[in-house]
Amino acid sequence: NAGVTQTPKFQVLKTGQSMTLQCAQDMNHNSMYWYRQDPGMGLRLIYYSASEGTTDKGEVPNGYNVSRLNKREFSLRLESAAPSQTSVYFCASTIPGLARADTQYFGPGTRLTVL
Amino acid sequence: AQSVAQPEDQVNVAEGNPLTVKCTYSVSGNPYLFWYVQYPNRGLQFLLKYITGDNLVKGSYGFEAEFNKSQTSFHLKKPSALVSDSALYFCAVRDIGNNQGGKLIFGQGTELSVKP
């Protein structure tokens, strides 16, 4: 089991460029999440997908879009990157059928710099 | 609205001493509380959780946490700190209400530094 995998690990973009962050999990989890981590801010939820075919906005969705491609994969897209989107991005997923447990499993992160 | 607070940005402890990382919460209804740890350049790892039952919860790597409903706290503890415990620790609470997706709300994190 690879768990939650993310690609790429590092990325540098220029303002206005676009890119897609990829996330995949092999644990048969229903729910998947995208967070950003900034110093002193903890983790903030960008978007989540409760189940295949559904996506919802989190706390900081502006400037991002997501796609739940199938049960395994959940991608995050920056259409026009801005310096304020410089951050570390984490994908996570949750054990299915235990809605009240909600133990989330995290990927290793993508460190994104927007110049 | 649900929230969680970690009042200390940094905690410094000598190796072998007990450690406490503080967390307080604000929720309506019964809270579901979590602790995660993040080592440098890594993702978050689950340590322990409180859902219901015994107020003292035991988790990975010798950590435990005490749920205190009257003080709305969920402090993380370890009887004897190791240098390898040095990391960033996050407290989280399950976001209740219309939450079919099991969303968590995270605190801002506490940097634990254990010196030899």
Short mmCIF file of C-alpha atoms in Angstrom, two decimals:
data_model
loop_
_atom_site.label_atom_id
_atom_site.label_comp_id
_atom_site.label_asym_id
_atom_site.label_seq_id
_atom_site.Cartn_x
_atom_site.Cartn_y
_atom_site.Cartn_z
CA ASN A 1 0.00 0.00 0.00
CA ALA A 2 1.41 3.34 -1.05
CA GLY A 3 -1.24 5.20 0.98
CA VAL A 4 -1.74 8.76 -0.30
CA THR A 5 0.61 9.89 -3.04
CA GLN A 6 1.05 13.40 -4.44
CA THR A 7 2.83 14.73 -7.50
CA PRO A 8 4.86 16.79 -7.97
CA LYS A 9 6.84 17.20 -4.75
CA PHE A 10 8.11 20.65 -5.70
CA GLN A 11 7.02 23.21 -8.27
CA VAL A 12 7.96 26.76 -9.16
CA LEU A 13 5.53 28.80 -11.24
CA LYS A 14 5.43 32.29 -12.62
CA THR A 15 2.44 34.49 -11.87
CA GLY A 16 -0.38 33.67 -14.26
CA GLN A 17 0.77 30.15 -15.10
CA SER A 18 -1.51 27.19 -14.51
CA MET A 19 -0.84 23.77 -13.08
CA THR A 20 -2.56 20.71 -11.66
CA LEU A 21 -1.57 18.97 -8.46
CA GLN A 22 -2.29 15.27 -8.51
CA CYS A 23 -3.38 13.09 -5.60
CA ALA A 24 -4.16 9.39 -5.48
CA GLN A 25 -4.99 6.97 -2.66
CA ASP A 26 -5.07 3.18 -2.71
CA MET A 27 -6.96 2.65 0.55
CA ASN A 28 -10.46 2.59 -0.95
CA HIS A 29 -11.38 5.76 0.92
CA ASN A 30 -14.55 7.60 0.01
CA SER A 31 -13.62 11.12 1.09
CA MET A 32 -10.65 13.16 -0.09
CA TYR A 33 -9.39 16.64 0.77
CA TRP A 34 -7.01 19.37 -0.32
CA TYR A 35 -5.38 21.60 2.29
CA ARG A 36 -2.83 24.35 2.20
CA GLN A 37 -0.36 24.91 5.02
CA ASP A 38 1.08 28.32 5.72
CA PRO A 39 3.27 29.32 8.68
CA GLY A 40 1.21 30.18 11.76
CA MET A 41 -2.05 29.36 9.98
CA GLY A 42 -2.28 25.62 10.50
CA LEU A 43 -4.01 23.67 7.74
CA ARG A 44 -6.83 25.30 5.85
CA LEU A 45 -9.26 23.28 3.77
CA ILE A 46 -9.44 24.31 0.11
CA TYR A 47 -11.86 21.76 -1.32
CA TYR A 48 -13.09 18.35 -0.40
CA SER A 49 -14.91 15.45 -2.00
CA ALA A 50 -17.21 13.48 0.27
CA SER A 51 -17.58 10.74 -2.31
CA GLU A 52 -16.88 10.01 -5.94
CA GLY A 53 -18.75 12.46 -8.13
CA THR A 54 -19.13 15.20 -5.50
CA THR A 55 -16.96 18.16 -4.58
CA ASP A 56 -17.50 21.05 -2.17
CA LYS A 57 -15.74 24.24 -1.20
CA GLY A 58 -13.77 24.48 1.98
CA GLU A 59 -12.49 27.49 3.86
CA VAL A 60 -10.24 28.98 1.13
CA PRO A 61 -11.46 27.88 -2.33
CA ASN A 62 -10.83 31.07 -4.32
CA GLY A 63 -8.34 30.62 -7.14
CA TYR A 64 -8.63 26.83 -7.16
CA ASN A 65 -10.67 24.14 -8.88
CA VAL A 66 -10.85 20.43 -8.24
CA SER A 67 -11.78 17.24 -10.03
CA ARG A 68 -12.66 13.91 -8.45
CA LEU A 69 -11.61 11.82 -11.40
CA ASN A 70 -12.58 8.51 -9.82
CA LYS A 71 -12.58 7.02 -6.34
CA ARG A 72 -8.78 6.98 -6.20
CA GLU A 73 -7.85 10.35 -7.65
CA PHE A 74 -8.55 13.95 -6.62
CA SER A 75 -6.75 16.75 -8.44
CA LEU A 76 -6.32 20.43 -7.57
CA ARG A 77 -5.93 23.00 -10.34
CA LEU A 78 -4.58 26.52 -10.20
CA GLU A 79 -5.85 28.28 -13.33
CA SER A 80 -3.82 31.47 -12.93
CA ALA A 81 -1.27 31.22 -10.16
CA ALA A 82 -0.67 34.16 -7.82
CA PRO A 83 2.14 34.74 -5.30
CA SER A 84 -0.46 34.39 -2.51
CA GLN A 85 -0.79 30.75 -3.53
CA THR A 86 2.78 30.02 -2.51
CA SER A 87 2.29 27.31 0.08
CA VAL A 88 2.62 23.64 0.90
CA TYR A 89 -0.35 21.64 -0.35
CA PHE A 90 -1.51 18.44 1.26
CA CYS A 91 -3.97 15.88 0.05
CA ALA A 92 -5.74 13.61 2.55
CA SER A 93 -8.32 10.85 2.56
CA THR A 94 -10.64 9.24 5.10
CA ILE A 95 -11.52 5.66 5.96
CA PRO A 96 -14.91 4.88 4.45
CA GLY A 97 -17.92 3.95 6.50
CA LEU A 98 -16.63 5.58 9.67
CA ALA A 99 -18.06 9.02 9.26
CA ARG A 100 -17.75 9.81 12.93
CA ALA A 101 -14.20 8.59 13.15
CA ASP A 102 -12.83 10.62 10.27
CA THR A 103 -9.19 9.73 10.76
CA GLN A 104 -7.53 11.41 7.82
CA TYR A 105 -4.43 10.05 6.11
CA PHE A 106 -2.12 12.56 4.49
CA GLY A 107 0.15 12.61 1.50
CA PRO A 108 3.73 13.92 1.65
CA GLY A 109 2.82 17.35 0.28
CA THR A 110 3.65 19.56 -2.69
CA ARG A 111 5.77 22.64 -2.05
CA LEU A 112 4.64 25.33 -4.51
CA THR A 113 6.35 28.67 -5.09
CA VAL A 114 4.75 31.31 -7.29
CA LEU A 115 7.11 34.08 -8.41
CA ALA B 1 -18.88 27.74 14.73
CA GLN B 2 -16.49 24.99 15.69
CA SER B 3 -12.92 25.97 16.45
CA VAL B 4 -9.78 24.70 18.08
CA ALA B 5 -6.93 26.69 19.61
CA GLN B 6 -3.37 25.84 20.46
CA PRO B 7 -2.24 28.63 22.78
CA GLU B 8 1.50 27.94 22.50
CA ASP B 9 3.44 28.40 19.26
CA GLN B 10 6.42 26.58 20.75
CA VAL B 11 7.09 24.23 23.65
CA ASN B 12 10.61 23.47 24.83
CA VAL B 13 11.31 20.41 26.96
CA ALA B 14 14.43 18.61 28.15
CA GLU B 15 14.79 14.99 27.15
CA GLY B 16 13.39 12.68 29.81
CA ASN B 17 11.01 15.29 31.21
CA PRO B 18 7.25 15.09 30.79
CA LEU B 19 5.72 17.13 28.01
CA THR B 20 2.34 18.74 27.49
CA VAL B 21 1.03 20.37 24.33
CA LYS B 22 -2.16 22.29 24.94
CA CYS B 23 -5.38 22.36 22.95
CA THR B 24 -8.76 23.91 23.68
CA TYR B 25 -11.87 23.57 21.60
CA SER B 26 -15.21 25.18 21.00
CA VAL B 27 -18.01 23.05 19.56
CA SER B 28 -21.72 22.66 19.92
CA GLY B 29 -22.54 19.13 20.93
CA ASN B 30 -20.10 16.32 21.56
CA PRO B 31 -16.64 16.91 20.14
CA TYR B 32 -14.57 14.48 18.12
CA LEU B 33 -10.94 15.47 18.74
CA PHE B 34 -7.68 14.48 17.10
CA TRP B 35 -3.94 14.97 17.42
CA TYR B 36 -1.59 14.80 14.45
CA VAL B 37 2.19 15.14 14.23
CA GLN B 38 4.24 16.52 11.36
CA TYR B 39 7.95 15.80 11.07
CA PRO B 40 10.06 18.13 8.90
CA ASN B 41 9.21 17.96 5.20
CA ARG B 42 6.61 15.26 5.78
CA GLY B 43 2.83 14.99 5.74
CA LEU B 44 0.75 14.80 8.90
CA GLN B 45 0.57 11.53 10.80
CA PHE B 46 -2.36 10.53 13.00
CA LEU B 47 -1.47 10.15 16.70
CA LEU B 48 -4.75 9.61 18.55
CA LYS B 49 -8.40 10.59 18.73
CA TYR B 50 -11.22 11.00 21.21
CA ILE B 51 -14.71 10.04 20.08
CA THR B 52 -16.40 8.85 23.25
CA GLY B 53 -15.69 6.80 26.37
CA ASP B 54 -12.59 6.99 28.56
CA ASN B 55 -11.31 10.54 28.94
CA LEU B 56 -7.69 9.36 28.73
CA VAL B 57 -6.83 8.31 25.21
CA LYS B 58 -3.63 6.46 24.38
CA GLY B 59 -2.01 6.77 20.99
CA SER B 60 1.11 6.13 18.97
CA TYR B 61 4.72 6.59 20.16
CA GLY B 62 3.76 6.68 23.85
CA PHE B 63 1.56 9.77 23.56
CA GLU B 64 -1.73 10.17 25.37
CA ALA B 65 -4.32 12.91 25.62
CA GLU B 66 -6.83 13.82 28.26
CA PHE B 67 -10.29 15.00 27.31
CA ASN B 68 -11.67 17.49 29.82
CA LYS B 69 -15.22 18.52 29.04
CA SER B 70 -15.53 21.14 31.79
CA GLN B 71 -12.37 22.91 30.63
CA THR B 72 -13.02 22.19 26.93
CA SER B 73 -9.47 20.95 26.59
CA PHE B 74 -7.69 18.04 24.94
CA HIS B 75 -4.04 18.33 25.97
CA LEU B 76 -1.43 16.01 24.52
CA LYS B 77 0.98 14.44 26.99
CA LYS B 78 3.94 12.13 27.22
CA PRO B 79 5.59 11.05 30.48
CA SER B 80 9.17 11.14 29.17
CA ALA B 81 10.11 13.18 26.10
CA LEU B 82 12.57 12.01 23.45
CA VAL B 83 14.65 14.15 21.12
CA SER B 84 12.92 12.33 18.26
CA ASP B 85 9.56 13.75 19.46
CA SER B 86 10.65 17.16 18.16
CA ALA B 87 8.06 18.05 15.52
CA LEU B 88 5.01 20.18 14.77
CA TYR B 89 1.84 19.03 16.52
CA PHE B 90 -1.70 19.80 15.40
CA CYS B 91 -4.93 19.49 17.32
CA ALA B 92 -8.12 19.10 15.25
CA VAL B 93 -11.86 18.82 15.79
CA ARG B 94 -14.43 17.27 13.51
CA ASP B 95 -16.58 19.88 11.86
CA ILE B 96 -20.14 18.95 12.75
CA GLY B 97 -23.38 20.03 11.19
CA ASN B 98 -23.91 19.21 7.53
CA ASN B 99 -20.64 17.35 7.25
CA GLN B 100 -21.02 14.28 5.14
CA GLY B 101 -17.39 14.57 4.18
CA GLY B 102 -15.87 14.24 7.64
CA LYS B 103 -14.17 17.61 7.56
CA LEU B 104 -11.66 18.51 10.27
CA ILE B 105 -10.78 21.93 11.62
CA PHE B 106 -7.12 22.25 12.59
CA GLY B 107 -5.38 24.42 15.15
CA GLN B 108 -2.42 26.53 14.08
CA GLY B 109 0.13 24.03 15.36
CA THR B 110 2.65 23.87 18.21
CA GLU B 111 6.35 23.37 17.56
CA LEU B 112 7.77 20.93 20.11
CA SER B 113 11.51 21.05 20.69
CA VAL B 114 13.13 18.42 22.90
CA LYS B 115 16.74 19.10 23.84
CA PRO B 116 19.22 16.45 24.98
#
